Amino acid sequence: MKILKFGGTSVGSVENLHRVKDILLNDDDQKIVVCSAMSGVTDQLVKLVAFIKLKDAEAITRNLHKLESKHIEVVETLIDNHELRGDLKDGISGLITEMMDLSNQEYSEVLNAKVLTFGETLLTYIFSNFLASTGVTNRLIRAQDFMFVDNVDNPNINKVSKKLHKVLEDNEPAHIYITQGFVCRDHLNQINTLKRGGSDYTATIIGAAMDADEIQIWTDIDGLHNNDPRFVEGTNPIAHLTYNEAAELAYFGAKILHPQTVSPVVGKDIPVLLKNTFDPEAPGTVISNKTYRKGLKAISAKDGITAIKIKSNRMLMTHGYLRRIFEVFDNFRTSIDMITTSEIAISLTIDDTTYIDEIVKEIEGYAEVTVDYNHSIICVVGESVINDKYSHKLFEILNYIPVRMISYGGSNNNISILVETKDKIPTLRFLNEKLFLTHQEAVL
Ligand code: ASP
Ligand code: MG
């Protein structure tokens, strides 16, 4: 069995839905197909949540009507059969009415999750019916019936597996199953999300639960590139990555993958392919546990980083001091990305500033704290990258750009530097030049 996930752009228009259908028919392996919402829809639902909080009935109605027309417009051109077209339009309007009722209720976390994941419900409903109307037999299965993810950071794959097998048994056997990405049930069995971009994670959780042969993540780019193609010219797709490399890149900013994507399949050794819906023949990137080449592979950047310097006039490194500091972050469920220390100070970074005031207040009781916002972590990644013969060149950046922190040796696979976000693009370009363009053999 294969798991195929299609992102927002891939399912974002009538033309693209036809492409997805062609991809599904490329081979006759059994498949579970995970779909995102059409591009732009989840963003629109984020706005809807804001209107629900404000109890702005007029804005809620406007928002939902817009959503309704967007999906009905797709059905108008996608579905040839007149009768089915009418039924689907009614079906969409019915779902919108349900959402309208929900949107006029009191805000809660569950309501938030139900609203945010509505785009996936709409799209899979349309897509499954479209496939059927063209003779492609498929079953639409509801992710909320089997994606029981008690702990988002460490999903219980066995539980998902049992539930999913039960759902499949309860349905007539099929070659193609369609389901929603992003949505799950949490430890209270309530509807929740796997966080923005979470459909990738849905696919790998399902892949692990089904012991799939392969997971394919279809997006609008030909794999993971060795630098950010939005800011740097002359980037290249990387043919092979290890799970470790992919995890580091996804966590440190590579937008193409949700940060937790590979974790469910690492122990199972199921390959994850990153493919381009608009160029299905392109090889894309294969992520597996095979190391084809060690050393420098890629550079990525993560924005929205806050640097915190904690300085003590007492000896910082005395026994128990670090634990005391880390406990503060732990108590406020704030994870730390980078750390550097000297004898009297420690600098660290966080990306979630929800509790920054509380954290600072607590540490200020015994140390001097400085907070710097608007930083970016630039991360150079590759198995054993610290031993790559060209890696030292990255430190030449110090001649040109003020670097706030450097983390080297934390793992063999990652060297990170922290710069102000305004310096991010020049840094990425400089590193691309120094680490890749002048050494073409290091590219793939
Ligand atoms: N539709 C959700 C989002 O936009 C999930 C996903 O696309 O992966 O975040
Ligand atoms: Mg995505």
Short mmCIF file of C-alpha atoms and ligand atoms in Angstrom, two decimals:
data_model
loop_
_atom_site.label_atom_id
_atom_site.label_comp_id
_atom_site.label_asym_id
_atom_site.label_seq_id
_atom_site.Cartn_x
_atom_site.Cartn_y
_atom_site.Cartn_z
CA MET A 1 0.00 0.00 0.00
CA LYS A 2 1.07 3.56 -0.72
CA ILE A 3 0.06 6.76 1.03
CA LEU A 4 -0.18 9.84 -1.19
CA LYS A 5 -0.64 13.32 0.23
CA PHE A 6 -1.66 16.28 -1.91
CA GLY A 7 -1.12 19.81 -0.65
CA GLY A 8 -3.28 22.91 -1.05
CA THR A 9 -1.97 23.96 -4.45
CA SER A 10 -2.21 20.43 -5.82
CA VAL A 11 -5.93 20.38 -5.04
CA GLY A 12 -6.39 24.12 -5.55
CA SER A 13 -8.13 24.22 -8.94
CA VAL A 14 -10.16 22.14 -11.37
CA GLU A 15 -7.14 21.67 -13.60
CA ASN A 16 -5.01 20.50 -10.70
CA LEU A 17 -7.63 18.08 -9.43
CA HIS A 18 -7.47 16.44 -12.87
CA ARG A 19 -3.68 16.20 -12.48
CA VAL A 20 -4.10 14.54 -9.11
CA LYS A 21 -6.49 12.05 -10.61
CA ASP A 22 -3.97 11.20 -13.35
CA ILE A 23 -1.26 10.68 -10.72
CA LEU A 24 -3.52 8.30 -8.79
CA LEU A 25 -4.10 6.28 -11.95
CA ASN A 26 -0.38 5.99 -12.76
CA ASP A 27 -0.17 2.58 -11.15
CA ASP A 28 -2.66 0.20 -9.62
CA ASP A 29 -1.21 -0.09 -6.15
CA GLN A 30 -3.68 0.24 -3.32
CA LYS A 31 -3.62 3.78 -1.94
CA ILE A 32 -4.77 5.97 0.89
CA VAL A 33 -4.92 9.53 -0.40
CA VAL A 34 -4.60 12.34 2.13
CA CYS A 35 -5.81 15.75 0.95
CA SER A 36 -5.31 19.26 2.32
CA ALA A 37 -7.86 22.01 1.91
CA MET A 38 -7.74 24.02 -1.34
CA SER A 39 -5.01 26.65 -1.11
CA GLY A 40 -6.10 29.76 0.77
CA VAL A 41 -9.04 28.04 2.45
CA THR A 42 -7.43 27.33 5.83
CA ASP A 43 -6.20 30.93 5.98
CA GLN A 44 -9.76 32.04 5.36
CA LEU A 45 -10.96 29.76 8.15
CA VAL A 46 -8.42 31.34 10.51
CA LYS A 47 -10.20 34.63 9.78
CA LEU A 48 -13.55 32.98 10.37
CA VAL A 49 -12.37 31.94 13.84
CA ALA A 50 -11.47 35.56 14.58
CA PHE A 51 -15.01 36.65 13.56
CA ILE A 52 -16.51 33.92 15.75
CA LYS A 53 -14.54 35.24 18.72
CA LEU A 54 -15.85 38.73 17.98
CA LYS A 55 -19.37 37.34 17.49
CA ASP A 56 -19.49 39.33 14.24
CA ALA A 57 -22.47 37.59 12.62
CA GLU A 58 -22.28 39.62 9.42
CA ALA A 59 -18.61 38.87 8.84
CA ILE A 60 -19.22 35.19 9.60
CA THR A 61 -21.95 35.02 6.96
CA ARG A 62 -19.82 36.83 4.40
CA ASN A 63 -16.87 34.56 5.04
CA LEU A 64 -18.90 31.37 4.72
CA HIS A 65 -20.67 32.54 1.57
CA LYS A 66 -17.31 33.20 0.00
CA LEU A 67 -16.20 29.71 0.92
CA GLU A 68 -19.41 28.26 -0.46
CA SER A 69 -19.08 30.02 -3.82
CA LYS A 70 -15.43 29.04 -4.14
CA HIS A 71 -16.26 25.34 -3.80
CA ILE A 72 -19.45 25.51 -5.84
CA GLU A 73 -17.52 27.18 -8.64
CA VAL A 74 -15.11 24.24 -8.67
CA VAL A 75 -17.97 21.77 -8.85
CA GLU A 76 -19.55 23.71 -11.76
CA THR A 77 -16.59 22.95 -14.02
CA LEU A 78 -15.28 19.76 -12.46
CA ILE A 79 -18.42 17.65 -12.63
CA ASP A 80 -19.84 16.86 -16.07
CA ASN A 81 -22.91 14.97 -14.93
CA HIS A 82 -25.75 17.43 -14.46
CA GLU A 83 -27.54 15.51 -11.72
CA LEU A 84 -24.44 14.80 -9.66
CA ARG A 85 -23.41 18.45 -10.04
CA GLY A 86 -26.72 19.51 -8.49
CA ASP A 87 -26.36 16.97 -5.67
CA LEU A 88 -22.83 18.12 -4.86
CA LYS A 89 -23.85 21.77 -4.84
CA ASP A 90 -26.64 20.89 -2.39
CA GLY A 91 -24.18 18.85 -0.36
CA ILE A 92 -21.75 21.78 -0.11
CA SER A 93 -24.55 24.15 0.88
CA GLY A 94 -25.61 21.67 3.56
CA LEU A 95 -22.08 21.55 4.99
CA ILE A 96 -21.91 25.35 4.91
CA THR A 97 -25.20 25.59 6.81
CA GLU A 98 -23.84 23.24 9.49
CA MET A 99 -20.73 25.40 9.74
CA MET A 100 -22.89 28.53 9.97
CA ASP A 101 -24.75 27.06 12.97
CA LEU A 102 -21.49 26.13 14.61
CA SER A 103 -20.01 29.56 13.93
CA ASN A 104 -22.76 31.25 15.86
CA GLN A 105 -21.96 29.28 18.99
CA GLU A 106 -19.68 30.26 21.84
CA TYR A 107 -15.97 30.00 20.98
CA SER A 108 -14.09 27.00 22.35
CA GLU A 109 -10.93 25.08 21.45
CA VAL A 110 -12.98 22.30 19.90
CA LEU A 111 -14.99 24.75 17.84
CA ASN A 112 -11.71 26.29 16.69
CA ALA A 113 -10.45 22.90 15.48
CA LYS A 114 -13.74 22.04 13.79
CA VAL A 115 -13.72 25.32 11.89
CA LEU A 116 -10.04 25.15 10.89
CA THR A 117 -10.36 21.64 9.49
CA PHE A 118 -13.52 22.35 7.51
CA GLY A 119 -11.57 23.00 4.30
CA GLU A 120 -10.35 19.40 4.25
CA THR A 121 -13.93 18.14 4.71
CA LEU A 122 -15.18 20.20 1.76
CA LEU A 123 -12.36 19.28 -0.58
CA THR A 124 -12.36 15.54 0.07
CA TYR A 125 -16.14 15.43 -0.35
CA ILE A 126 -15.81 17.03 -3.79
CA PHE A 127 -12.75 15.08 -4.85
CA SER A 128 -14.09 11.66 -3.89
CA ASN A 129 -17.31 12.31 -5.80
CA PHE A 130 -15.39 13.64 -8.79
CA LEU A 131 -13.27 10.48 -8.97
CA ALA A 132 -16.34 8.29 -8.70
CA SER A 133 -18.08 10.26 -11.46
CA THR A 134 -15.21 9.47 -13.81
CA GLY A 135 -15.36 5.77 -13.00
CA VAL A 136 -12.58 5.70 -10.41
CA THR A 137 -13.99 3.66 -7.54
CA ASN A 138 -12.93 5.03 -4.19
CA ARG A 139 -14.07 5.28 -0.57
CA LEU A 140 -14.18 8.48 1.40
CA ILE A 141 -13.12 7.70 4.97
CA ARG A 142 -13.25 10.23 7.80
CA ALA A 143 -9.90 10.91 9.42
CA GLN A 144 -11.66 11.75 12.68
CA ASP A 145 -12.73 8.10 12.90
CA PHE A 146 -9.17 6.79 13.12
CA MET A 147 -6.63 9.60 13.68
CA PHE A 148 -6.60 9.23 17.46
CA VAL A 149 -3.48 11.23 18.31
CA ASP A 150 -3.28 11.47 22.10
CA ASN A 151 0.16 12.96 22.06
CA VAL A 152 0.97 15.09 19.03
CA ASP A 153 4.71 14.82 19.59
CA ASN A 154 4.63 11.08 19.96
CA PRO A 155 1.52 9.57 18.40
CA ASN A 156 0.47 6.09 19.41
CA ILE A 157 0.77 4.43 16.02
CA ASN A 158 -0.77 1.17 17.27
CA LYS A 159 -3.92 2.94 18.28
CA VAL A 160 -4.25 4.65 14.90
CA SER A 161 -3.49 1.35 13.21
CA LYS A 162 -6.26 -0.51 15.06
CA LYS A 163 -8.82 2.21 14.41
CA LEU A 164 -7.87 2.54 10.78
CA HIS A 165 -7.97 -1.19 10.12
CA LYS A 166 -11.42 -1.24 11.68
CA VAL A 167 -12.58 1.61 9.43
CA LEU A 168 -11.23 -0.19 6.37
CA GLU A 169 -12.93 -3.44 7.42
CA ASP A 170 -16.22 -1.64 7.92
CA ASN A 171 -16.05 -0.24 4.39
CA GLU A 172 -16.36 -2.18 1.16
CA PRO A 173 -12.82 -3.01 0.01
CA ALA A 174 -11.39 -0.46 -2.40
CA HIS A 175 -8.24 0.34 -4.22
CA ILE A 176 -8.33 4.03 -3.43
CA TYR A 177 -9.32 5.58 -0.10
CA ILE A 178 -9.63 9.34 0.24
CA THR A 179 -9.24 11.06 3.60
CA GLN A 180 -8.61 14.43 5.22
CA GLY A 181 -5.23 15.66 6.38
CA PHE A 182 -4.70 17.96 9.37
CA VAL A 183 -7.63 16.82 11.55
CA CYS A 184 -7.28 14.44 14.49
CA ARG A 185 -8.83 13.46 17.80
CA ASP A 186 -6.87 14.36 20.90
CA HIS A 187 -6.46 12.63 24.29
CA LEU A 188 -10.00 13.69 25.21
CA ASN A 189 -11.29 12.20 21.92
CA GLN A 190 -12.15 15.71 20.83
CA ILE A 191 -11.55 17.13 17.38
CA ASN A 192 -8.17 18.82 17.18
CA THR A 193 -5.57 19.69 14.54
CA LEU A 194 -2.02 18.58 13.83
CA LYS A 195 -1.04 22.28 13.54
CA ARG A 196 -0.77 24.26 10.32
CA GLY A 197 0.74 22.26 7.50
CA GLY A 198 -0.13 19.08 9.42
CA SER A 199 -1.41 17.04 6.47
CA ASP A 200 2.13 15.85 5.79
CA TYR A 201 2.15 14.47 9.32
CA THR A 202 -1.25 12.82 8.75
CA ALA A 203 0.28 11.00 5.78
CA THR A 204 3.27 9.65 7.69
CA ILE A 205 1.18 8.65 10.72
CA ILE A 206 -1.11 6.71 8.37
CA GLY A 207 1.93 5.30 6.55
CA ALA A 208 3.38 4.02 9.82
CA ALA A 209 -0.02 2.71 10.96
CA MET A 210 -0.49 0.75 7.72
CA ASP A 211 3.16 -0.32 7.38
CA ALA A 212 2.96 1.25 3.94
CA ASP A 213 5.54 0.54 1.25
CA GLU A 214 6.00 4.20 0.51
CA ILE A 215 4.67 7.66 1.32
CA GLN A 216 4.49 10.30 -1.37
CA ILE A 217 4.08 13.96 -0.52
CA TRP A 218 2.94 15.89 -3.58
CA THR A 219 3.50 19.66 -3.60
CA ASP A 220 4.22 22.38 -6.13
CA ILE A 221 8.00 22.07 -6.13
CA ASP A 222 10.32 19.33 -7.36
CA GLY A 223 11.56 18.22 -3.96
CA LEU A 224 13.49 19.79 -1.15
CA HIS A 225 16.07 22.26 -2.43
CA ASN A 226 19.56 22.83 -1.09
CA ASN A 227 18.67 26.44 -0.26
CA ASP A 228 15.50 28.53 -0.15
CA PRO A 229 14.47 29.07 -3.80
CA ARG A 230 12.35 32.06 -2.80
CA PHE A 231 15.43 34.06 -1.85
CA VAL A 232 18.37 32.42 -3.57
CA GLU A 233 18.98 31.80 -7.26
CA GLY A 234 20.51 28.61 -8.58
CA THR A 235 19.20 26.22 -5.95
CA ASN A 236 18.83 22.51 -6.75
CA PRO A 237 16.54 19.74 -5.58
CA ILE A 238 18.30 17.21 -3.37
CA ALA A 239 17.93 13.64 -4.65
CA HIS A 240 18.40 11.82 -1.31
CA LEU A 241 18.11 12.84 2.29
CA THR A 242 18.28 10.79 5.45
CA TYR A 243 15.46 11.02 7.99
CA ASN A 244 17.78 13.01 10.27
CA GLU A 245 18.63 15.51 7.58
CA ALA A 246 15.00 15.93 6.57
CA ALA A 247 13.92 16.38 10.19
CA GLU A 248 16.54 19.06 10.79
CA LEU A 249 15.62 20.90 7.60
CA ALA A 250 11.89 20.71 8.24
CA TYR A 251 12.30 21.90 11.80
CA PHE A 252 14.62 24.69 10.81
CA GLY A 253 12.44 26.32 8.24
CA ALA A 254 12.14 24.25 5.07
CA LYS A 255 8.54 25.21 4.34
CA ILE A 256 7.86 22.24 2.12
CA LEU A 257 7.62 19.81 5.06
CA HIS A 258 5.80 19.95 8.38
CA PRO A 259 8.50 19.65 11.09
CA GLN A 260 7.28 16.35 12.52
CA THR A 261 6.69 14.67 9.16
CA VAL A 262 9.36 12.01 9.22
CA SER A 263 9.25 11.02 12.89
CA PRO A 264 6.50 8.35 12.64
CA VAL A 265 8.30 6.40 9.90
CA VAL A 266 11.93 6.54 11.04
CA GLY A 267 11.80 3.27 13.01
CA LYS A 268 9.80 1.60 10.24
CA ASP A 269 12.13 2.58 7.45
CA ILE A 270 9.34 3.61 5.09
CA PRO A 271 10.66 5.93 2.37
CA VAL A 272 9.05 9.37 2.03
CA LEU A 273 9.12 10.82 -1.48
CA LEU A 274 8.66 14.53 -2.11
CA LYS A 275 7.12 14.93 -5.55
CA ASN A 276 5.92 17.74 -7.79
CA THR A 277 2.29 17.57 -8.97
CA PHE A 278 3.20 19.84 -11.89
CA ASP A 279 6.14 17.71 -13.00
CA PRO A 280 5.33 14.16 -11.91
CA GLU A 281 8.25 12.69 -13.87
CA ALA A 282 10.84 14.74 -11.95
CA PRO A 283 12.60 12.49 -9.42
CA GLY A 284 11.99 14.82 -6.45
CA THR A 285 13.58 13.97 -3.12
CA VAL A 286 13.68 10.56 -1.49
CA ILE A 287 13.93 10.55 2.30
CA SER A 288 15.01 7.25 3.83
CA ASN A 289 17.58 5.88 6.25
CA LYS A 290 20.16 5.36 3.50
CA THR A 291 23.14 7.67 3.45
CA TYR A 292 24.22 8.15 -0.15
CA ARG A 293 26.69 10.87 0.57
CA LYS A 294 27.87 12.47 3.77
CA GLY A 295 28.58 16.14 4.29
CA LEU A 296 26.93 19.36 3.32
CA LYS A 297 23.42 18.95 1.88
CA ALA A 298 21.30 22.02 2.40
CA ILE A 299 20.76 25.36 4.06
CA SER A 300 17.50 26.50 5.57
CA ALA A 301 16.27 29.42 7.61
CA LYS A 302 13.70 29.79 10.32
CA ASP A 303 12.27 33.23 11.10
CA GLY A 304 10.46 34.55 14.13
CA ILE A 305 13.24 33.64 16.52
CA THR A 306 13.74 35.45 19.81
CA ALA A 307 17.15 35.48 21.46
CA ILE A 308 17.35 35.68 25.23
CA LYS A 309 20.57 36.46 27.06
CA ILE A 310 20.73 35.58 30.74
CA LYS A 311 23.64 37.08 32.63
CA SER A 312 24.52 36.48 36.21
CA ASN A 313 27.01 38.18 38.43
CA ARG A 314 27.31 34.99 40.37
CA MET A 315 29.03 32.10 38.68
CA LEU A 316 26.48 30.92 36.15
CA MET A 317 27.89 27.49 35.81
CA THR A 318 27.58 26.59 39.41
CA HIS A 319 25.86 23.34 40.09
CA GLY A 320 22.10 23.46 39.51
CA TYR A 321 22.00 26.88 37.89
CA LEU A 322 21.22 25.74 34.36
CA ARG A 323 18.57 23.39 35.64
CA ARG A 324 16.91 26.30 37.39
CA ILE A 325 16.83 28.28 34.14
CA PHE A 326 15.60 25.39 32.00
CA GLU A 327 12.90 24.63 34.52
CA VAL A 328 11.41 28.07 33.95
CA PHE A 329 11.09 27.38 30.22
CA ASP A 330 9.77 23.93 30.92
CA ASN A 331 7.13 25.24 33.32
CA PHE A 332 5.87 27.51 30.57
CA ARG A 333 6.01 24.73 27.96
CA THR A 334 8.39 26.78 25.84
CA SER A 335 10.99 24.83 23.93
CA ILE A 336 14.49 26.09 23.33
CA ASP A 337 16.17 25.79 19.92
CA MET A 338 19.74 27.03 20.25
CA ILE A 339 21.98 27.49 23.26
CA THR A 340 25.43 28.94 23.78
CA THR A 341 27.12 29.56 27.09
CA SER A 342 30.03 31.43 28.57
CA GLU A 343 31.14 31.45 32.18
CA ILE A 344 28.83 34.28 33.18
CA ALA A 345 26.09 34.24 30.57
CA ILE A 346 23.87 31.96 28.59
CA SER A 347 22.15 32.84 25.32
CA LEU A 348 19.28 30.81 24.03
CA THR A 349 16.54 31.08 21.46
CA ILE A 350 12.84 30.34 21.42
CA ASP A 351 10.24 30.66 18.69
CA ASP A 352 7.10 30.65 20.81
CA THR A 353 6.88 33.92 22.75
CA THR A 354 3.46 33.29 24.31
CA TYR A 355 4.91 33.26 27.83
CA ILE A 356 7.93 35.49 27.29
CA ASP A 357 6.85 38.07 29.90
CA GLU A 358 6.30 35.43 32.57
CA ILE A 359 9.61 33.73 31.76
CA VAL A 360 11.60 36.96 31.88
CA LYS A 361 9.93 38.03 35.11
CA GLU A 362 10.83 34.81 36.81
CA ILE A 363 14.47 34.73 35.69
CA GLU A 364 14.93 38.41 36.49
CA GLY A 365 14.60 37.39 40.12
CA TYR A 366 18.20 36.15 39.99
CA ALA A 367 19.81 37.25 36.71
CA GLU A 368 19.91 40.06 34.18
CA VAL A 369 17.82 39.24 31.10
CA THR A 370 17.97 40.80 27.61
CA VAL A 371 15.47 39.90 24.90
CA ASP A 372 16.09 40.46 21.18
CA TYR A 373 13.26 39.82 18.75
CA ASN A 374 13.29 39.42 14.93
CA HIS A 375 16.07 36.94 14.50
CA SER A 376 16.48 34.01 12.12
CA ILE A 377 18.27 30.73 12.59
CA ILE A 378 20.24 29.73 9.50
CA CYS A 379 21.00 26.11 9.56
CA VAL A 380 23.52 24.15 7.50
CA VAL A 381 22.54 20.50 7.37
CA GLY A 382 23.99 17.18 6.23
CA GLU A 383 25.05 13.86 7.78
CA SER A 384 28.39 14.57 9.39
CA VAL A 385 28.37 18.13 8.08
CA ILE A 386 30.84 19.22 10.73
CA ASN A 387 33.45 17.07 8.99
CA ASP A 388 32.74 18.35 5.49
CA LYS A 389 35.86 19.83 3.95
CA TYR A 390 34.00 22.98 2.87
CA SER A 391 32.01 23.64 6.03
CA HIS A 392 34.63 25.92 7.56
CA LYS A 393 33.87 28.41 4.79
CA LEU A 394 30.59 29.25 6.42
CA PHE A 395 32.44 31.04 9.19
CA GLU A 396 33.63 33.63 6.65
CA ILE A 397 30.17 35.07 7.15
CA LEU A 398 31.56 36.62 10.32
CA ASN A 399 33.48 39.08 8.14
CA TYR A 400 30.31 40.50 6.67
CA ILE A 401 27.33 40.02 8.91
CA PRO A 402 26.86 40.44 12.66
CA VAL A 403 26.21 36.93 13.94
CA ARG A 404 24.45 36.75 17.30
CA MET A 405 25.07 33.07 18.10
CA ILE A 406 26.75 30.01 16.59
CA SER A 407 25.99 26.42 17.46
CA TYR A 408 28.54 23.88 16.27
CA GLY A 409 28.87 20.29 17.38
CA GLY A 410 25.49 19.99 19.09
CA SER A 411 24.95 17.29 16.53
CA ASN A 412 27.23 16.18 13.71
CA ASN A 413 24.48 16.96 11.24
CA ASN A 414 23.77 20.59 11.86
CA ILE A 415 25.60 23.88 12.23
CA SER A 416 23.36 26.79 13.12
CA ILE A 417 23.95 30.51 13.22
CA LEU A 418 21.62 33.20 14.49
CA VAL A 419 21.37 36.51 12.65
CA GLU A 420 18.94 39.38 12.61
CA THR A 421 16.14 38.61 10.16
CA LYS A 422 17.05 41.69 8.11
CA ASP A 423 20.37 39.94 7.38
CA LYS A 424 18.81 36.60 6.48
CA ILE A 425 18.71 36.91 2.69
CA PRO A 426 22.29 38.19 2.32
CA THR A 427 23.41 35.40 4.64
CA LEU A 428 21.60 32.71 2.63
CA ARG A 429 23.07 34.06 -0.61
CA PHE A 430 26.56 34.32 0.81
CA LEU A 431 26.43 30.77 2.13
CA ASN A 432 25.03 29.48 -1.13
CA GLU A 433 27.94 31.02 -2.97
CA LYS A 434 30.58 29.80 -0.53
CA LEU A 435 29.22 26.34 0.21
CA PHE A 436 27.55 25.26 -3.01
CA LEU A 437 28.15 27.31 -6.12
CA THR A 438 31.92 27.24 -5.91
CA HIS A 439 31.90 23.48 -5.27
CA GLN A 440 29.40 21.97 -7.62
CA GLU A 441 30.22 18.43 -6.52
CA ALA A 442 28.70 19.28 -3.16
CA VAL A 443 25.32 20.03 -4.66
CA LEU A 444 23.53 16.71 -4.95
N1 ASP B 1 -4.91 22.88 5.40
C1 ASP B 1 -4.00 22.89 6.53
C2 ASP B 1 -3.12 24.13 6.46
O1 ASP B 1 -3.25 24.93 5.56
C3 ASP B 1 -3.19 21.66 6.63
C4 ASP B 1 -2.24 21.41 5.48
O2 ASP B 1 -2.40 21.96 4.39
O3 ASP B 1 -1.31 20.65 5.65
O4 ASP B 1 -2.34 24.34 7.33
MG MG B 2 2.32 21.95 3.49
#
